[in-house]
Amino acid sequence: MPFDGLRPYLDTLEKKGLFKWVDREVDRDWEITTVTRMMFRAMPEERRVGVGFRNIRGFPGGRVVAGVVAAIGRHACCRSRM
């Protein structure tokens, strides 16, 4: 059974500790990509988690997520829903 949308998928990942939100204000032009790249380079693949940014300077209410698609193939919590 597939997920009904991105939010239920992110909720499932977050409950399993596979997704983290960044609440600190970030700049859309360089901080989002830099933080994501640094996190993925610093961790072995099996320890990586998805990351979301929900306080983007100049975009009230805007959100960006990264690294969440790979979790489908790596984690049984997601495959069982597909």
mmCIF file of N, CA and C in Angstrom:
data_model
loop_
_atom_site.group_PDB
_atom_site.id
_atom_site.type_symbol
_atom_site.label_atom_id
_atom_site.label_comp_id
_atom_site.label_asym_id
_atom_site.label_seq_id
_atom_site.Cartn_x
_atom_site.Cartn_y
_atom_site.Cartn_z
ATOM 1 N N MET A 1 0.846 -1.177 0.000
ATOM 2 C CA MET A 1 0.000 0.000 0.000
ATOM 3 C C MET A 1 0.886 1.234 0.000
ATOM 4 N N PRO A 2 0.785 2.079 -1.014
ATOM 5 C CA PRO A 2 1.650 3.263 -1.076
ATOM 6 C C PRO A 2 1.222 4.324 -0.061
ATOM 7 N N PHE A 3 2.123 5.251 0.172
ATOM 8 C CA PHE A 3 1.806 6.395 1.028
ATOM 9 C C PHE A 3 0.834 7.299 0.291
ATOM 10 N N ASP A 4 -0.006 7.990 1.031
ATOM 11 C CA ASP A 4 -0.979 8.891 0.434
ATOM 12 C C ASP A 4 -0.377 10.233 0.031
ATOM 13 N N GLY A 5 0.866 10.458 0.364
ATOM 14 C CA GLY A 5 1.535 11.710 0.025
ATOM 15 C C GLY A 5 2.870 11.807 0.733
ATOM 16 N N LEU A 6 3.524 12.924 0.543
ATOM 17 C CA LEU A 6 4.838 13.130 1.148
ATOM 18 C C LEU A 6 4.767 13.235 2.669
ATOM 19 N N ARG A 7 3.766 13.894 3.194
ATOM 20 C CA ARG A 7 3.683 14.089 4.650
ATOM 21 C C ARG A 7 3.591 12.775 5.420
ATOM 22 N N PRO A 8 2.720 11.825 5.026
ATOM 23 C CA PRO A 8 2.698 10.544 5.744
ATOM 24 C C PRO A 8 4.034 9.797 5.643
ATOM 25 N N TYR A 9 4.684 9.915 4.500
ATOM 26 C CA TYR A 9 5.995 9.292 4.313
ATOM 27 C C TYR A 9 7.018 9.911 5.267
ATOM 28 N N LEU A 10 7.055 11.243 5.342
ATOM 29 C CA LEU A 10 7.984 11.918 6.254
ATOM 30 C C LEU A 10 7.664 11.591 7.703
ATOM 31 N N ASP A 11 6.388 11.520 8.049
ATOM 32 C CA ASP A 11 5.990 11.150 9.415
ATOM 33 C C ASP A 11 6.514 9.766 9.781
ATOM 34 N N THR A 12 6.406 8.822 8.839
ATOM 35 C CA THR A 12 6.894 7.457 9.085
ATOM 36 C C THR A 12 8.399 7.457 9.283
ATOM 37 N N LEU A 13 9.122 8.160 8.413
ATOM 38 C CA LEU A 13 10.581 8.243 8.556
ATOM 39 C C LEU A 13 10.964 8.884 9.886
ATOM 40 N N GLU A 14 10.271 9.957 10.255
ATOM 41 C CA GLU A 14 10.591 10.667 11.501
ATOM 42 C C GLU A 14 10.358 9.772 12.717
ATOM 43 N N LYS A 15 9.267 9.031 12.728
ATOM 44 C CA LYS A 15 8.979 8.121 13.846
ATOM 45 C C LYS A 15 10.027 7.028 13.978
ATOM 46 N N LYS A 16 10.627 6.642 12.862
ATOM 47 C CA LYS A 16 11.660 5.596 12.863
ATOM 48 C C LYS A 16 13.063 6.171 13.078
ATOM 49 N N GLY A 17 13.163 7.493 13.266
ATOM 50 C CA GLY A 17 14.470 8.127 13.467
ATOM 51 C C GLY A 17 15.265 8.275 12.188
ATOM 52 N N LEU A 18 14.592 8.243 11.036
ATOM 53 C CA LEU A 18 15.262 8.296 9.742
ATOM 54 C C LEU A 18 15.106 9.651 9.051
ATOM 55 N N PHE A 19 14.530 10.606 9.764
ATOM 56 C CA PHE A 19 14.323 11.938 9.209
ATOM 57 C C PHE A 19 14.379 12.947 10.351
ATOM 58 N N LYS A 20 15.070 14.054 10.122
ATOM 59 C CA LYS A 20 15.216 15.111 11.131
ATOM 60 C C LYS A 20 14.872 16.462 10.519
ATOM 61 N N TRP A 21 14.179 17.308 11.292
ATOM 62 C CA TRP A 21 13.887 18.674 10.876
ATOM 63 C C TRP A 21 14.934 19.623 11.434
ATOM 64 N N VAL A 22 15.329 20.620 10.656
ATOM 65 C CA VAL A 22 16.188 21.720 11.099
ATOM 66 C C VAL A 22 15.277 22.922 11.276
ATOM 67 N N ASP A 23 15.178 23.420 12.501
ATOM 68 C CA ASP A 23 14.297 24.554 12.788
ATOM 69 C C ASP A 23 15.022 25.897 12.752
ATOM 70 N N ARG A 24 16.331 25.868 12.785
ATOM 71 C CA ARG A 24 17.113 27.099 12.731
ATOM 72 C C ARG A 24 16.951 27.749 11.360
ATOM 73 N N GLU A 25 16.896 29.068 11.321
ATOM 74 C CA GLU A 25 16.760 29.770 10.045
ATOM 75 C C GLU A 25 17.956 29.482 9.144
ATOM 76 N N VAL A 26 17.659 29.179 7.872
ATOM 77 C CA VAL A 26 18.718 28.902 6.895
ATOM 78 C C VAL A 26 18.523 29.778 5.665
ATOM 79 N N ASP A 27 19.611 30.036 4.974
ATOM 80 C CA ASP A 27 19.595 30.771 3.722
ATOM 81 C C ASP A 27 19.361 29.775 2.587
ATOM 82 N N ARG A 28 18.396 30.061 1.713
ATOM 83 C CA ARG A 28 18.047 29.121 0.648
ATOM 84 C C ARG A 28 19.150 28.971 -0.396
ATOM 85 N N ASP A 29 19.968 30.006 -0.560
ATOM 86 C CA ASP A 29 20.955 29.990 -1.634
ATOM 87 C C ASP A 29 22.181 29.137 -1.343
ATOM 88 N N TRP A 30 22.541 28.963 -0.073
ATOM 89 C CA TRP A 30 23.741 28.164 0.156
ATOM 90 C C TRP A 30 23.677 27.271 1.376
ATOM 91 N N GLU A 31 22.935 27.614 2.408
ATOM 92 C CA GLU A 31 22.963 26.792 3.628
ATOM 93 C C GLU A 31 22.280 25.439 3.474
ATOM 94 N N ILE A 32 21.175 25.383 2.758
ATOM 95 C CA ILE A 32 20.461 24.112 2.613
ATOM 96 C C ILE A 32 21.348 23.079 1.924
ATOM 97 N N THR A 33 21.916 23.447 0.796
ATOM 98 C CA THR A 33 22.767 22.483 0.077
ATOM 99 C C THR A 33 24.044 22.178 0.834
ATOM 100 N N THR A 34 24.620 23.185 1.478
ATOM 101 C CA THR A 34 25.866 22.962 2.219
ATOM 102 C C THR A 34 25.652 22.027 3.405
ATOM 103 N N VAL A 35 24.616 22.269 4.189
ATOM 104 C CA VAL A 35 24.346 21.405 5.346
ATOM 105 C C VAL A 35 24.058 19.973 4.886
ATOM 106 N N THR A 36 23.252 19.834 3.852
ATOM 107 C CA THR A 36 22.916 18.502 3.347
ATOM 108 C C THR A 36 24.164 17.791 2.835
ATOM 109 N N ARG A 37 24.968 18.469 2.037
ATOM 110 C CA ARG A 37 26.190 17.867 1.490
ATOM 111 C C ARG A 37 27.144 17.465 2.612
ATOM 112 N N MET A 38 27.334 18.323 3.604
ATOM 113 C CA MET A 38 28.249 18.016 4.705
ATOM 114 C C MET A 38 27.751 16.815 5.504
ATOM 115 N N MET A 39 26.447 16.761 5.753
ATOM 116 C CA MET A 39 25.886 15.654 6.505
ATOM 117 C C MET A 39 26.090 14.334 5.752
ATOM 118 N N PHE A 40 25.820 14.339 4.451
ATOM 119 C CA PHE A 40 25.948 13.112 3.676
ATOM 120 C C PHE A 40 27.397 12.688 3.492
ATOM 121 N N ARG A 41 28.302 13.616 3.425
ATOM 122 C CA ARG A 41 29.718 13.258 3.312
ATOM 123 C C ARG A 41 30.277 12.739 4.635
ATOM 124 N N ALA A 42 29.754 13.227 5.747
ATOM 125 C CA ALA A 42 30.288 12.873 7.064
ATOM 126 C C ALA A 42 29.800 11.521 7.571
ATOM 127 N N MET A 43 28.690 11.019 7.036
ATOM 128 C CA MET A 43 28.103 9.783 7.559
ATOM 129 C C MET A 43 28.191 8.654 6.550
ATOM 130 N N PRO A 44 28.445 7.447 7.045
ATOM 131 C CA PRO A 44 28.360 6.302 6.141
ATOM 132 C C PRO A 44 26.922 6.142 5.661
ATOM 133 N N GLU A 45 26.733 5.586 4.489
ATOM 134 C CA GLU A 45 25.410 5.493 3.878
ATOM 135 C C GLU A 45 24.369 4.858 4.792
ATOM 136 N N GLU A 46 24.739 3.823 5.508
ATOM 137 C CA GLU A 46 23.768 3.122 6.359
ATOM 138 C C GLU A 46 23.314 3.947 7.566
ATOM 139 N N ARG A 47 23.996 5.052 7.876
ATOM 140 C CA ARG A 47 23.608 5.906 9.009
ATOM 141 C C ARG A 47 22.949 7.214 8.584
ATOM 142 N N ARG A 48 22.856 7.457 7.304
ATOM 143 C CA ARG A 48 22.281 8.710 6.818
ATOM 144 C C ARG A 48 20.783 8.778 7.059
ATOM 145 N N VAL A 49 20.307 9.986 7.272
ATOM 146 C CA VAL A 49 18.875 10.229 7.455
ATOM 147 C C VAL A 49 18.456 11.359 6.521
ATOM 148 N N GLY A 50 17.179 11.432 6.242
ATOM 149 C CA GLY A 50 16.659 12.560 5.493
ATOM 150 C C GLY A 50 16.650 13.795 6.386
ATOM 151 N N VAL A 51 16.665 14.955 5.770
ATOM 152 C CA VAL A 51 16.677 16.196 6.538
ATOM 153 C C VAL A 51 15.696 17.177 5.902
ATOM 154 N N GLY A 52 15.011 17.916 6.765
ATOM 155 C CA GLY A 52 14.064 18.920 6.289
ATOM 156 C C GLY A 52 14.360 20.271 6.913
ATOM 157 N N PHE A 53 14.129 21.303 6.158
ATOM 158 C CA PHE A 53 14.344 22.672 6.619
ATOM 159 C C PHE A 53 12.992 23.369 6.596
ATOM 160 N N ARG A 54 12.566 23.932 7.732
ATOM 161 C CA ARG A 54 11.259 24.578 7.771
ATOM 162 C C ARG A 54 11.299 26.018 8.270
ATOM 163 N N ASN A 55 12.472 26.630 8.203
ATOM 164 C CA ASN A 55 12.613 28.042 8.550
ATOM 165 C C ASN A 55 13.576 28.664 7.552
ATOM 166 N N ILE A 56 13.081 28.921 6.353
ATOM 167 C CA ILE A 56 13.909 29.407 5.257
ATOM 168 C C ILE A 56 13.770 30.921 5.150
ATOM 169 N N ARG A 57 14.897 31.592 5.292
ATOM 170 C CA ARG A 57 14.911 33.064 5.283
ATOM 171 C C ARG A 57 14.247 33.594 4.004
ATOM 172 N N GLY A 58 13.264 34.475 4.180
ATOM 173 C CA GLY A 58 12.593 35.091 3.052
ATOM 174 C C GLY A 58 11.421 34.300 2.497
ATOM 175 N N PHE A 59 11.161 33.111 3.047
ATOM 176 C CA PHE A 59 10.067 32.257 2.574
ATOM 177 C C PHE A 59 9.255 31.741 3.761
ATOM 178 N N PRO A 60 8.460 32.603 4.385
ATOM 179 C CA PRO A 60 7.658 32.187 5.539
ATOM 180 C C PRO A 60 6.759 31.002 5.177
ATOM 181 N N GLY A 61 6.815 29.969 5.995
ATOM 182 C CA GLY A 61 6.004 28.776 5.762
ATOM 183 C C GLY A 61 6.583 27.817 4.743
ATOM 184 N N GLY A 62 7.664 28.187 4.068
ATOM 185 C CA GLY A 62 8.286 27.317 3.072
ATOM 186 C C GLY A 62 9.071 26.192 3.729
ATOM 187 N N ARG A 63 9.107 25.052 3.060
ATOM 188 C CA ARG A 63 9.858 23.892 3.562
ATOM 189 C C ARG A 63 10.600 23.223 2.415
ATOM 190 N N VAL A 64 11.743 22.631 2.739
ATOM 191 C CA VAL A 64 12.537 21.879 1.772
ATOM 192 C C VAL A 64 12.980 20.600 2.456
ATOM 193 N N VAL A 65 12.907 19.470 1.746
ATOM 194 C CA VAL A 65 13.419 18.210 2.291
ATOM 195 C C VAL A 65 14.465 17.653 1.343
ATOM 196 N N ALA A 66 15.416 16.910 1.897
ATOM 197 C CA ALA A 66 16.485 16.303 1.104
ATOM 198 C C ALA A 66 16.827 14.931 1.671
ATOM 199 N N GLY A 67 17.243 14.049 0.802
ATOM 200 C CA GLY A 67 17.732 12.743 1.226
ATOM 201 C C GLY A 67 16.655 11.765 1.661
ATOM 202 N N VAL A 68 15.410 11.986 1.279
ATOM 203 C CA VAL A 68 14.345 11.105 1.751
ATOM 204 C C VAL A 68 14.004 9.995 0.771
ATOM 205 N N VAL A 69 14.339 10.138 -0.486
ATOM 206 C CA VAL A 69 13.979 9.134 -1.486
ATOM 207 C C VAL A 69 14.771 7.851 -1.296
ATOM 208 N N ALA A 70 16.023 7.939 -0.948
ATOM 209 C CA ALA A 70 16.854 6.754 -0.777
ATOM 210 C C ALA A 70 16.355 5.847 0.332
ATOM 211 N N ALA A 71 15.615 6.378 1.267
ATOM 212 C CA ALA A 71 15.128 5.576 2.390
ATOM 213 C C ALA A 71 14.181 4.472 1.943
ATOM 214 N N ILE A 72 13.499 4.629 0.821
ATOM 215 C CA ILE A 72 12.567 3.602 0.343
ATOM 216 C C ILE A 72 13.277 2.272 0.171
ATOM 217 N N GLY A 73 14.424 2.281 -0.457
ATOM 218 C CA GLY A 73 15.150 1.045 -0.720
ATOM 219 C C GLY A 73 15.908 0.506 0.475
ATOM 220 N N ARG A 74 16.184 1.343 1.457
ATOM 221 C CA ARG A 74 17.033 0.933 2.572
ATOM 222 C C ARG A 74 16.274 0.492 3.798
ATOM 223 N N HIS A 75 15.037 0.881 3.955
ATOM 224 C CA HIS A 75 14.367 0.672 5.222
ATOM 225 C C HIS A 75 13.041 -0.051 5.054
ATOM 226 N N ALA A 76 12.874 -1.127 5.792
ATOM 227 C CA ALA A 76 11.675 -1.956 5.687
ATOM 228 C C ALA A 76 10.395 -1.201 6.027
ATOM 229 N N CYS A 77 10.476 -0.191 6.873
ATOM 230 C CA CYS A 77 9.274 0.568 7.230
ATOM 231 C C CYS A 77 8.647 1.207 6.002
ATOM 232 N N CYS A 78 9.460 1.517 5.036
ATOM 233 C CA CYS A 78 8.960 2.176 3.835
ATOM 234 C C CYS A 78 8.596 1.170 2.765
ATOM 235 N N ARG A 79 9.389 0.134 2.602
ATOM 236 C CA ARG A 79 9.109 -0.877 1.577
ATOM 237 C C ARG A 79 7.804 -1.581 1.844
ATOM 238 N N SER A 80 7.465 -1.814 3.111
ATOM 239 C CA SER A 80 6.237 -2.519 3.431
ATOM 240 C C SER A 80 5.005 -1.720 3.049
ATOM 241 N N ARG A 81 5.149 -0.415 2.886
ATOM 242 C CA ARG A 81 4.027 0.443 2.512
ATOM 243 C C ARG A 81 3.895 0.557 1.008
ATOM 244 N N MET A 82 4.893 0.133 0.262
ATOM 245 C CA MET A 82 4.864 0.292 -1.204
ATOM 246 C C MET A 82 4.029 -0.787 -1.855
#
